[in-house]
Amino acid sequence: MNHHTPHPSSLAGHPAADARFAQRRALLAAAAAGVLGASLPLHTTRAASPLQTKARIVIAGAGAAGLTTAAHLAQRLDGARITLIDARKPHFYQPGFTLVGAGLKPSSYVVSATADYVPRGVELIEANVAEFDPDAQRVTTDAGQAITYDFLVVATGMQLEYGLIQGMDTDLIGQHGIGSIYHGPAAAQATWQALSEFADRGGRGVFLRPDTEMKCAGAPLKYTFIAADHLTRRGTRGKAELTYNSNNQALFSVPIVSEKVRMLFGERGVHIRYGRVLTAIDPGRRIATFKTADGLEEQDYDFIHVIPPMRAPQAIRNSPLPWSADAQPAWAAEGWMEVDRGTLRHTRYPNVFGVGDIAGVPKGKTAASVKWQVPVAVDHLVAQIQGTTSDALYTGYTSCPLITRLGRAMLVEFDYNNNLMPSFPGVIAPLEELWTTWVMKTMALKPTYISMLRGRA
Amino acid sequence: MKDIDITVLFAVFYEMLGPLLWILVVAILAGTLAFGLLLVRERGLHPARLVRMQFLGLLGGAAALWLMARVSSSGFTDAGGPVDWLLIALVFVLGWVGTSVILYTLVGWLGGRLRCCPQAG
């Protein structure tokens, strides 16, 4: 998260934002009273009656952000022609990948079907968008189908670029001590096998994060903590040396969280190396090569958790939608969409919105971000159809149940300004390792996520 | 327009439990009704039976903690702060009170019927 750029406008103290947090706290308190809290904040945005319209709305991408957008639009509009475009039939509950990789859940835990969440009245085209032409208000699929729109919501997600690490191939995941939970459910399962073998023997464990924006920036840290705990439980911690390689000079983009993680790594005996970016891997010799300020550095490993560079899909990078190199050089290079960080509306194309991982905003590319971005973007879109304006504002709120050992996690919630935004101040301390937070992560998060996809949370 | 909606909580619990949620809701309503009717029929609580069932209910509290540990892939030994002990106490108390009330009600209705039968015969 080294590309965060300060934004001139501050969202703190905005009436809409304050009201929303008050609502969130009230409802989360209610959830806590019901034994189970929900770490994704809950609220609904529903109009009294759906707005009549003939608007043609295209949603590119049917992952968490696309499906949630479709659900909200279907609830708020009547008569609109809403088209979801995505080729992938299975839906992945990505926040569960860490639990699969930790050996706690089977890979089936994170797999369902996209079609199960497509709202009634919304058309799903099983293809990918190959070309975005926002000037002509048209997208073209890889099957050659051109679709014109009045409004476009881009929710394509991102691309994992394993190929940018020399010698790395996704087929290697689960072999030669190589793991990578990000690649998908099967890879997360294979990563668990590799970690389990490592935990039996001990040796040298190497962990890292990429030098790009990434989804769930807490996951590299979580997986390091999980590995340390498995080694401890199997009595092999003394035979293992764990190293976490950070791409920059911090462990997490929020300084106070970064410091807490540094302290925990110190307690658990995890060595930290700053300013290391994985550039190559030699599976045969089990050597990882990192770029550092002083040149290349080789680290041998018995287990390595590879997290690849991430960037926008090619169709977005080839379109006029990303940030320009003048305004945001790093985001331009990775192709993230140029959207207003408070409204998620494209800065140059007012009928285009970007939500989820593809949005070029600071902070979280997480399910919690989706939860809070989508109602804001949809509110602005609906207001535009109505010819009015909306004061809905996304403050950058996101959350991360940061697992620090099996059975405990820290509920880290924050916003664009690096402020901690605890939902239960004084009850669930954000930097405290708690079983309660772990219970939320393992029990309440998935049902909350699925409710979000259905537009009910 | 952005109202707090209890249906949201219900939706989350429905995703968590599926049709079991309806079964639980019906069971809770029916159990409460049966308990209330028993109180009316017996004109109050039956102290000796209540104490016996509270003892048995302790097993229900333990079972609730066991169930929680199973579904969360963890256990109360993972408690790390005050809120964790509150949650553990809450889970135990819910299991304890729930089991006590269910057993009290079952014994109240079925036990009463069993007592009545030899007399009727």
Coordinates of C-alpha atoms in Angstrom, one line a residue:
Chain A
M1 CA 0.0 0.0 0.0
N2 CA 2.8 2.3 -0.9
H3 CA 0.9 4.3 -3.4
H4 CA -1.5 6.1 -1.2
T5 CA -1.7 9.7 -2.1
P6 CA -3.2 12.3 0.2
H7 CA -6.4 13.8 -1.1
P8 CA -7.2 17.5 -0.6
S9 CA -10.7 17.0 0.7
S10 CA -11.4 15.5 4.1
L11 CA -14.4 13.4 4.7
A12 CA -14.3 13.7 8.5
G13 CA -17.3 15.5 10.0
H14 CA -19.4 15.1 6.9
P15 CA -23.1 14.9 8.0
A16 CA -23.9 12.0 5.8
A17 CA -20.9 10.1 6.9
D18 CA -21.5 10.8 10.6
A19 CA -25.1 9.6 10.2
R20 CA -24.1 6.5 8.5
F21 CA -21.6 5.6 11.2
A22 CA -24.2 6.2 13.9
Q23 CA -26.5 3.8 12.1
R24 CA -23.8 1.3 11.7
R25 CA -22.9 1.3 15.4
A26 CA -26.5 1.0 16.4
L27 CA -27.1 -2.0 14.2
L28 CA -23.8 -3.6 15.1
A29 CA -24.6 -3.3 18.7
A30 CA -27.9 -5.1 18.0
A31 CA -25.9 -7.8 16.3
A32 CA -23.6 -8.2 19.2
A33 CA -26.6 -8.5 21.5
G34 CA -27.7 -11.4 19.4
V35 CA -24.5 -13.3 20.4
L36 CA -23.0 -13.0 17.0
G37 CA -21.6 -9.8 15.8
A38 CA -21.1 -9.1 12.1
S39 CA -17.9 -7.6 11.1
L40 CA -19.3 -6.3 7.9
P41 CA -21.4 -3.3 8.9
L42 CA -25.0 -3.6 8.1
H43 CA -27.5 -1.2 6.8
T44 CA -29.9 -0.9 4.0
T45 CA -30.5 1.6 1.3
R46 CA -34.0 1.2 0.0
A47 CA -36.2 3.6 -1.7
A48 CA -39.8 3.6 -0.6
S49 CA -40.9 2.5 -4.0
P50 CA -38.8 1.6 -7.1
L51 CA -38.1 4.3 -9.6
Q52 CA -39.7 3.8 -13.0
T53 CA -37.1 4.1 -15.7
K54 CA -36.1 2.7 -19.1
A55 CA -32.4 3.2 -18.4
R56 CA -30.0 0.7 -19.9
I57 CA -27.4 -0.2 -17.2
V58 CA -24.4 -2.4 -17.9
I59 CA -22.5 -3.9 -15.0
A60 CA -19.2 -5.3 -16.1
G61 CA -18.2 -8.1 -13.8
A62 CA -20.3 -10.3 -11.6
G63 CA -18.1 -10.8 -8.5
A64 CA -18.9 -9.4 -5.1
A65 CA -19.1 -5.8 -6.3
G66 CA -21.0 -6.5 -9.5
L67 CA -23.6 -8.8 -7.9
T68 CA -24.2 -6.4 -5.0
T69 CA -24.6 -3.6 -7.4
A70 CA -27.1 -5.6 -9.5
A71 CA -29.1 -6.4 -6.3
H72 CA -29.3 -2.8 -5.2
L73 CA -30.2 -1.5 -8.7
A74 CA -32.9 -4.2 -9.0
Q75 CA -34.4 -3.1 -5.7
R76 CA -34.4 0.6 -6.5
L77 CA -35.4 0.6 -10.2
D78 CA -38.4 -0.7 -12.1
G79 CA -38.3 -1.1 -15.8
A80 CA -34.5 -0.6 -16.2
R81 CA -32.6 -3.0 -18.4
I82 CA -29.8 -4.2 -16.2
T83 CA -27.2 -6.4 -17.8
L84 CA -24.4 -8.2 -15.9
I85 CA -21.5 -9.4 -18.0
D86 CA -19.1 -12.0 -16.6
A87 CA -17.9 -15.3 -18.0
R88 CA -17.1 -17.0 -14.7
K89 CA -19.8 -19.4 -13.6
P90 CA -18.5 -20.2 -10.0
H91 CA -18.6 -17.5 -7.4
F92 CA -15.7 -17.4 -4.9
Y93 CA -16.1 -16.2 -1.3
Q94 CA -12.6 -14.8 -1.3
P95 CA -12.5 -13.8 2.4
G96 CA -12.7 -17.5 3.1
F97 CA -9.5 -18.3 1.2
T98 CA -7.3 -17.8 4.3
L99 CA -9.4 -20.3 6.3
V100 CA -9.0 -22.9 3.5
G101 CA -5.3 -22.1 3.4
A102 CA -5.2 -22.5 7.2
G103 CA -6.6 -26.0 6.9
L104 CA -9.8 -25.1 8.8
K105 CA -12.3 -25.2 5.9
P106 CA -12.6 -27.4 2.8
S107 CA -12.3 -25.6 -0.6
S108 CA -16.0 -26.2 -1.1
Y109 CA -16.6 -23.6 1.7
V110 CA -15.7 -20.8 -0.7
V111 CA -17.4 -22.0 -3.9
S112 CA -21.0 -21.3 -5.0
A113 CA -22.5 -20.3 -8.3
T114 CA -22.8 -16.8 -9.8
A115 CA -26.2 -17.6 -11.2
D116 CA -27.5 -18.1 -7.6
Y117 CA -27.1 -14.4 -6.9
V118 CA -28.4 -12.8 -10.1
P119 CA -31.5 -10.9 -9.1
R120 CA -34.7 -11.5 -10.9
G121 CA -35.1 -9.2 -14.0
V122 CA -31.3 -8.9 -14.4
E123 CA -29.8 -10.4 -17.5
L124 CA -26.5 -12.3 -17.1
I125 CA -24.3 -12.5 -20.2
E126 CA -21.7 -15.2 -19.8
A127 CA -18.8 -13.5 -21.5
N128 CA -16.1 -11.0 -20.6
V129 CA -15.9 -7.4 -21.6
A130 CA -13.1 -7.2 -24.1
E131 CA -13.5 -3.5 -24.9
F132 CA -14.8 -0.4 -23.1
D133 CA -15.7 2.6 -25.2
P134 CA -17.1 5.2 -22.8
D135 CA -17.2 7.9 -25.4
A136 CA -19.6 5.8 -27.5
Q137 CA -21.3 4.4 -24.3
R138 CA -20.7 0.9 -25.5
V139 CA -18.9 -2.3 -24.3
T140 CA -18.0 -5.2 -26.5
T141 CA -17.7 -8.7 -25.2
D142 CA -15.0 -11.3 -26.1
A143 CA -17.8 -13.0 -28.1
G144 CA -18.1 -9.9 -30.3
Q145 CA -21.4 -8.7 -28.8
A146 CA -21.7 -4.9 -28.6
I147 CA -23.9 -3.5 -25.9
T148 CA -24.8 0.1 -25.6
Y149 CA -25.7 1.6 -22.2
D150 CA -26.9 4.8 -20.5
F151 CA -24.9 3.9 -17.4
L152 CA -22.0 1.7 -16.8
V153 CA -20.8 0.2 -13.5
V154 CA -17.4 -1.3 -13.8
A155 CA -16.8 -4.1 -11.3
T156 CA -14.4 -6.2 -13.2
G157 CA -12.1 -6.9 -10.3
M158 CA -8.4 -7.2 -10.9
Q159 CA -5.9 -9.6 -12.4
L160 CA -3.3 -11.6 -10.5
E161 CA -0.1 -11.3 -12.4
Y162 CA 1.9 -14.4 -11.4
G163 CA 3.6 -14.2 -14.8
L164 CA 5.4 -11.0 -13.7
I165 CA 7.4 -13.1 -11.2
Q166 CA 10.1 -14.8 -13.2
G167 CA 10.0 -18.6 -12.9
M168 CA 6.6 -18.6 -11.2
D169 CA 3.7 -20.5 -12.6
T170 CA 0.3 -21.2 -10.9
D171 CA 0.8 -24.9 -11.6
L172 CA 3.6 -24.8 -9.0
I173 CA 1.3 -24.0 -6.2
G174 CA 1.3 -26.8 -3.7
Q175 CA 4.6 -28.2 -5.0
H176 CA 8.3 -27.4 -4.1
G177 CA 7.2 -25.7 -0.9
I178 CA 5.3 -23.0 -2.9
G179 CA 1.9 -21.8 -1.7
S180 CA -0.4 -19.0 -2.8
I181 CA -3.9 -18.8 -1.4
Y182 CA -4.9 -16.0 -3.8
H183 CA -5.1 -18.0 -6.9
G184 CA -8.4 -19.7 -6.0
P185 CA -10.1 -22.4 -3.9
A186 CA -8.0 -25.3 -5.2
A187 CA -4.8 -23.3 -4.8
A188 CA -5.7 -22.4 -1.3
Q189 CA -6.3 -26.1 -0.6
A190 CA -2.9 -26.9 -2.2
T191 CA -1.3 -24.2 -0.2
W192 CA -2.6 -25.8 3.0
Q193 CA -1.0 -29.1 2.0
A194 CA 2.4 -27.3 1.4
L195 CA 2.1 -25.4 4.7
S196 CA 1.2 -28.5 6.6
E197 CA 4.2 -30.4 5.3
F198 CA 6.4 -27.4 6.3
A199 CA 4.8 -27.3 9.8
D200 CA 5.7 -31.0 10.2
R201 CA 9.4 -30.5 9.5
G202 CA 10.2 -26.8 10.2
G203 CA 12.8 -25.0 8.1
R204 CA 12.8 -21.6 6.5
G205 CA 9.4 -19.9 5.8
V206 CA 9.3 -16.9 3.5
F207 CA 6.4 -14.5 3.4
L208 CA 5.8 -11.4 1.3
R209 CA 3.5 -8.9 -0.3
P210 CA 3.6 -7.4 -3.8
D211 CA 4.7 -3.9 -4.7
T212 CA 1.3 -3.0 -6.2
E213 CA -2.2 -2.2 -4.8
M214 CA -3.6 -5.5 -3.6
K215 CA -6.8 -7.1 -2.4
C216 CA -7.0 -7.7 1.3
A217 CA -3.6 -6.3 2.4
G218 CA -4.1 -8.1 5.7
A219 CA -3.9 -11.5 4.1
P220 CA -0.1 -11.7 3.8
L221 CA 0.2 -10.9 7.5
K222 CA -2.6 -13.3 8.5
Y223 CA -1.0 -16.2 6.7
T224 CA 2.3 -15.5 8.4
F225 CA 0.6 -15.6 11.8
I226 CA -1.2 -18.8 10.8
A227 CA 2.0 -20.5 9.7
A228 CA 3.7 -19.5 13.0
D229 CA 0.8 -20.9 15.0
H230 CA 0.7 -24.2 13.1
L231 CA 4.4 -24.7 13.7
T232 CA 4.0 -23.9 17.4
R233 CA 1.1 -26.4 17.7
R234 CA 3.1 -29.1 16.1
G235 CA 6.2 -28.5 18.2
T236 CA 8.4 -27.5 15.3
R237 CA 8.5 -23.7 15.9
G238 CA 12.0 -24.0 17.3
K239 CA 13.2 -25.7 14.1
A240 CA 11.7 -22.9 11.9
E241 CA 12.8 -19.5 10.9
L242 CA 10.1 -17.2 9.5
T243 CA 10.7 -14.0 7.5
Y244 CA 8.2 -11.5 6.4
N245 CA 9.3 -9.3 3.4
S246 CA 7.5 -6.0 3.1
N247 CA 7.5 -4.2 -0.2
N248 CA 8.1 -0.9 1.5
Q249 CA 9.0 0.4 5.0
A250 CA 5.7 -0.5 6.7
L251 CA 3.7 -3.7 7.4
F252 CA 0.3 -2.2 6.9
S253 CA -0.9 1.1 5.3
V254 CA -2.5 2.3 8.6
P255 CA 0.5 3.3 10.8
I256 CA -1.0 2.3 14.1
V257 CA -1.9 -1.1 12.8
S258 CA 1.5 -1.5 11.2
E259 CA 3.2 -0.8 14.6
K260 CA 0.9 -3.4 16.3
V261 CA 1.8 -6.0 13.8
R262 CA 5.5 -5.2 14.1
M263 CA 5.2 -5.8 17.9
L264 CA 3.3 -9.1 17.4
F265 CA 5.9 -10.3 14.8
G266 CA 8.5 -9.4 17.4
E267 CA 6.7 -11.5 20.0
R268 CA 6.3 -14.4 17.7
G269 CA 9.9 -14.3 16.4
V270 CA 9.1 -13.4 12.9
H271 CA 12.0 -11.6 11.2
I272 CA 11.0 -8.5 9.2
R273 CA 12.8 -7.3 6.1
Y274 CA 11.6 -4.1 4.6
G275 CA 11.9 -2.9 1.0
R276 CA 11.9 -6.4 -0.5
V277 CA 9.9 -7.2 -3.7
L278 CA 9.8 -10.7 -5.1
T279 CA 11.1 -10.7 -8.7
A280 CA 12.0 -14.3 -9.4
I281 CA 11.6 -17.8 -8.0
D282 CA 13.6 -20.9 -8.6
P283 CA 11.4 -23.9 -7.6
G284 CA 14.1 -26.5 -8.2
R285 CA 16.7 -24.8 -5.9
R286 CA 14.0 -23.3 -3.6
I287 CA 15.5 -19.8 -3.9
A288 CA 13.4 -16.6 -4.1
T289 CA 15.0 -13.5 -5.5
F290 CA 14.0 -10.1 -4.1
K291 CA 14.6 -6.6 -5.5
T292 CA 16.0 -4.3 -2.8
A293 CA 17.4 -0.8 -2.7
D294 CA 20.9 -2.3 -2.8
G295 CA 20.3 -4.7 -5.6
L296 CA 19.0 -8.3 -5.7
E297 CA 18.9 -10.5 -2.7
E298 CA 18.4 -14.3 -2.7
Q299 CA 16.5 -16.0 0.1
D300 CA 16.3 -19.8 0.3
Y301 CA 13.1 -21.3 1.6
D302 CA 11.4 -24.5 2.6
F303 CA 8.0 -22.9 2.3
I304 CA 7.1 -19.6 0.5
H305 CA 3.8 -17.9 0.3
V306 CA 3.8 -16.1 -3.1
I307 CA 1.5 -13.2 -3.6
P308 CA 1.7 -11.9 -7.1
P309 CA 1.6 -8.3 -8.4
M310 CA -2.0 -7.2 -9.1
R311 CA -3.3 -4.8 -11.7
A312 CA -6.5 -3.9 -13.6
P313 CA -7.6 -6.3 -16.3
Q314 CA -6.2 -5.7 -19.8
A315 CA -9.5 -4.4 -21.2
I316 CA -9.6 -1.7 -18.6
R317 CA -5.9 -0.8 -19.0
N318 CA -6.5 -0.5 -22.8
S319 CA -9.5 1.8 -22.3
P320 CA -9.7 5.5 -21.4
L321 CA -11.0 4.6 -17.9
P322 CA -7.8 4.4 -15.8
W323 CA -6.0 7.2 -14.0
S324 CA -3.6 9.3 -16.1
A325 CA 0.1 9.2 -15.4
D326 CA 0.0 12.9 -14.6
A327 CA -2.5 12.6 -11.8
Q328 CA -1.6 9.2 -10.3
P329 CA 1.5 7.7 -11.8
A330 CA 1.4 4.4 -9.8
W331 CA -2.3 3.9 -10.2
A332 CA -2.0 4.7 -13.9
A333 CA 0.7 2.1 -14.4
E334 CA -1.5 -0.5 -12.7
G335 CA -4.6 0.7 -14.6
W336 CA -7.0 1.4 -11.7
M337 CA -10.1 3.4 -12.7
E338 CA -10.2 7.1 -12.2
V339 CA -13.1 7.6 -9.9
D340 CA -14.0 10.2 -7.3
R341 CA -13.1 8.6 -4.0
G342 CA -16.2 9.8 -2.2
T343 CA -18.8 8.9 -4.9
L344 CA -17.1 6.2 -7.0
R345 CA -18.2 8.1 -10.1
H346 CA -15.7 8.3 -13.0
T347 CA -14.0 11.7 -13.0
R348 CA -14.3 12.2 -16.7
Y349 CA -17.3 10.1 -17.6
P350 CA -20.2 11.0 -15.3
N351 CA -22.4 8.0 -16.4
V352 CA -19.6 5.6 -15.4
F353 CA -19.0 4.2 -11.9
G354 CA -16.2 2.0 -10.6
V355 CA -16.7 -0.2 -7.5
G356 CA -14.8 -3.0 -5.8
D357 CA -11.2 -3.9 -6.6
I358 CA -11.1 -1.9 -9.9
A359 CA -11.8 1.4 -8.2
G360 CA -8.7 3.6 -8.1
V361 CA -9.1 4.8 -4.5
P362 CA -6.8 4.5 -1.5
K363 CA -7.2 1.7 0.9
G364 CA -9.2 -1.5 1.0
K365 CA -9.8 -3.7 -1.9
T366 CA -12.0 -5.9 0.3
A367 CA -15.6 -7.2 0.7
A368 CA -16.2 -4.6 3.4
S369 CA -15.2 -1.9 0.9
V370 CA -17.7 -3.3 -1.5
K371 CA -20.4 -3.3 1.2
W372 CA -19.9 0.4 1.7
Q373 CA -19.1 1.5 -1.8
V374 CA -22.0 0.0 -3.7
P375 CA -24.9 1.8 -1.9
V376 CA -23.1 5.1 -2.4
A377 CA -22.4 4.5 -6.1
V378 CA -26.0 3.2 -6.7
D379 CA -27.5 6.2 -4.8
H380 CA -25.6 8.6 -7.1
L381 CA -26.6 6.6 -10.2
V382 CA -30.3 6.5 -9.3
A383 CA -30.2 10.3 -8.4
Q384 CA -28.8 10.9 -11.9
I385 CA -31.6 9.0 -13.5
Q386 CA -34.1 11.1 -11.4
G387 CA -32.3 14.3 -12.4
T388 CA -31.5 15.0 -8.8
T389 CA -28.3 14.8 -6.7
S390 CA -27.2 12.6 -3.8
D391 CA -25.2 13.4 -0.8
A392 CA -24.1 9.8 -0.2
L393 CA -20.4 9.6 0.6
Y394 CA -18.0 6.8 0.9
T395 CA -15.4 7.6 3.6
G396 CA -13.0 4.8 2.7
Y397 CA -14.4 2.6 5.5
T398 CA -13.1 -0.9 5.3
S399 CA -12.5 -3.7 7.8
C400 CA -10.1 -6.5 8.2
P401 CA -10.4 -9.3 10.8
L402 CA -6.7 -9.7 11.1
I403 CA -6.0 -13.3 12.2
T404 CA -3.1 -13.3 14.6
R405 CA -3.2 -17.0 15.6
L406 CA -5.7 -19.8 15.1
G407 CA -8.6 -18.8 17.4
R408 CA -7.9 -15.1 17.7
A409 CA -8.0 -12.0 15.4
M410 CA -8.0 -8.2 15.6
L411 CA -11.0 -6.4 14.2
V412 CA -9.2 -3.6 12.3
E413 CA -11.6 -1.0 10.8
F414 CA -10.3 2.2 9.2
D415 CA -10.9 4.9 6.7
Y416 CA -9.1 6.9 4.0
N417 CA -7.5 9.0 6.6
N418 CA -5.9 6.1 8.6
N419 CA -8.4 6.7 11.4
L420 CA -9.5 3.6 13.3
M421 CA -13.2 3.3 13.0
P422 CA -14.2 0.7 15.7
S423 CA -17.8 -0.5 15.5
F424 CA -17.8 -1.4 19.2
P425 CA -15.6 1.2 20.8
G426 CA -14.7 0.2 24.4
V427 CA -16.0 -3.3 23.8
I428 CA -14.0 -4.8 20.9
A429 CA -10.7 -2.9 21.0
P430 CA -9.4 -2.8 17.4
L431 CA -5.8 -3.7 18.3
E432 CA -6.6 -6.5 20.8
E433 CA -6.3 -10.1 19.8
L434 CA -9.8 -11.5 20.5
W435 CA -11.6 -14.8 20.2
T436 CA -14.8 -12.8 19.6
T437 CA -13.3 -11.4 16.4
W438 CA -12.3 -14.8 15.4
V439 CA -15.8 -16.1 16.0
M440 CA -17.1 -13.2 13.8
K441 CA -14.7 -14.1 11.0
T442 CA -15.5 -17.8 11.0
M443 CA -19.2 -17.7 11.7
A444 CA -20.8 -14.4 10.9
L445 CA -18.7 -13.1 8.0
K446 CA -19.8 -15.5 5.2
P447 CA -23.6 -15.2 6.0
T448 CA -23.2 -11.4 6.0
Y449 CA -21.3 -11.5 2.7
I450 CA -23.9 -13.7 1.1
S451 CA -26.7 -11.3 2.4
M452 CA -24.7 -8.5 0.8
L453 CA -24.7 -10.2 -2.6
R454 CA -28.4 -10.5 -2.3
G455 CA -28.8 -6.9 -1.4
R456 CA -30.1 -7.7 2.0
A457 CA -27.3 -6.4 4.1
Chain B
M1 CA -34.4 6.5 3.6
K2 CA -31.5 4.6 5.1
D3 CA -33.4 2.9 7.9
I4 CA -32.1 0.4 10.3
D5 CA -33.8 -2.8 9.3
I6 CA -34.3 -5.8 11.5
T7 CA -34.9 -7.8 8.3
V8 CA -31.2 -7.4 7.6
L9 CA -30.2 -9.2 10.8
F10 CA -32.8 -11.9 10.0
A11 CA -31.3 -12.2 6.5
V12 CA -27.8 -12.8 7.9
F13 CA -29.1 -15.4 10.4
Y14 CA -31.0 -17.1 7.6
E15 CA -27.9 -17.3 5.5
M16 CA -26.1 -18.8 8.5
L17 CA -28.7 -21.3 9.5
G18 CA -31.0 -21.9 6.5
P19 CA -34.4 -23.5 7.2
L20 CA -33.1 -24.4 10.6
L21 CA -33.7 -20.7 11.5
W22 CA -37.5 -21.2 11.0
I23 CA -37.4 -24.4 13.0
L24 CA -35.6 -22.6 15.8
V25 CA -38.0 -19.7 15.8
V26 CA -41.0 -22.0 15.9
A27 CA -39.4 -24.1 18.7
I28 CA -38.7 -20.9 20.7
L29 CA -42.2 -19.6 20.3
A30 CA -43.8 -23.0 21.0
G31 CA -41.6 -23.6 24.0
T32 CA -42.3 -20.2 25.4
L33 CA -46.0 -20.7 25.0
A34 CA -45.8 -24.2 26.6
F35 CA -43.8 -22.7 29.5
G36 CA -46.3 -19.9 29.9
L37 CA -49.3 -22.3 29.9
L38 CA -47.6 -24.5 32.4
L39 CA -47.1 -21.6 34.7
V40 CA -50.8 -20.8 34.4
R41 CA -51.9 -24.4 35.0
E42 CA -49.6 -24.9 38.0
R43 CA -50.3 -21.3 39.3
G44 CA -46.6 -20.5 39.5
L45 CA -43.2 -22.1 39.5
H46 CA -42.5 -25.5 41.0
P47 CA -39.3 -24.8 43.1
A48 CA -38.0 -28.3 43.5
R49 CA -38.4 -29.2 39.9
L50 CA -36.8 -25.8 38.8
V51 CA -33.7 -26.5 40.9
R52 CA -33.4 -30.0 39.5
M53 CA -33.7 -28.8 36.0
Q54 CA -31.3 -26.0 36.6
F55 CA -28.7 -28.6 37.6
L56 CA -29.4 -30.6 34.4
G57 CA -29.3 -27.3 32.5
L58 CA -25.6 -26.9 33.3
L59 CA -25.1 -29.7 30.8
G60 CA -26.9 -27.5 28.2
G61 CA -24.5 -24.7 28.9
A62 CA -21.5 -26.9 28.4
A63 CA -23.1 -28.3 25.2
A64 CA -23.6 -24.7 23.9
L65 CA -19.9 -23.9 24.5
W66 CA -18.9 -27.2 22.8
L67 CA -21.2 -26.4 19.8
M68 CA -19.7 -22.9 19.6
A69 CA -16.2 -24.3 19.6
R70 CA -17.1 -26.8 16.8
V71 CA -18.6 -24.3 14.4
S72 CA -15.9 -21.6 15.0
S73 CA -13.0 -24.0 14.7
S74 CA -11.7 -22.7 18.1
G75 CA -12.6 -22.7 21.7
F76 CA -13.0 -20.7 24.9
T77 CA -9.3 -21.4 25.6
D78 CA -8.6 -18.9 22.9
A79 CA -10.2 -16.1 25.0
G80 CA -7.9 -13.0 24.8
G81 CA -9.8 -10.2 26.4
P82 CA -12.8 -9.2 28.6
V83 CA -15.3 -9.3 25.8
D84 CA -14.3 -12.9 25.1
W85 CA -15.2 -13.9 28.7
L86 CA -18.5 -12.0 28.3
L87 CA -19.2 -13.9 25.1
I88 CA -18.3 -17.2 26.7
A89 CA -20.6 -16.4 29.7
L90 CA -23.4 -15.4 27.3
V91 CA -23.2 -18.6 25.3
F92 CA -23.1 -20.7 28.5
V93 CA -26.0 -18.8 30.1
L94 CA -28.1 -19.1 27.0
G95 CA -27.5 -22.8 26.8
W96 CA -28.0 -23.2 30.6
V97 CA -31.2 -21.2 30.8
G98 CA -32.6 -22.6 27.5
T99 CA -32.0 -26.2 28.5
S100 CA -33.4 -25.6 32.0
V101 CA -36.6 -24.0 30.7
I102 CA -37.1 -26.7 28.1
L103 CA -36.6 -29.5 30.6
Y104 CA -38.8 -27.8 33.2
T105 CA -41.5 -27.4 30.7
L106 CA -41.2 -31.0 29.3
V107 CA -41.2 -32.5 32.8
G108 CA -44.1 -30.2 33.8
W109 CA -46.3 -31.4 31.1
L110 CA -45.2 -35.0 30.5
G111 CA -44.4 -35.7 34.2
G112 CA -47.8 -34.4 35.2
R113 CA -49.4 -36.7 32.7
L114 CA -47.4 -39.7 33.9
R115 CA -48.4 -39.0 37.4
C116 CA -52.0 -38.7 36.5
C117 CA -52.1 -42.0 34.6
P118 CA -51.8 -44.6 37.4
Q119 CA -54.4 -42.6 39.4
A120 CA -56.7 -42.7 36.4
G121 CA -56.2 -46.4 36.0

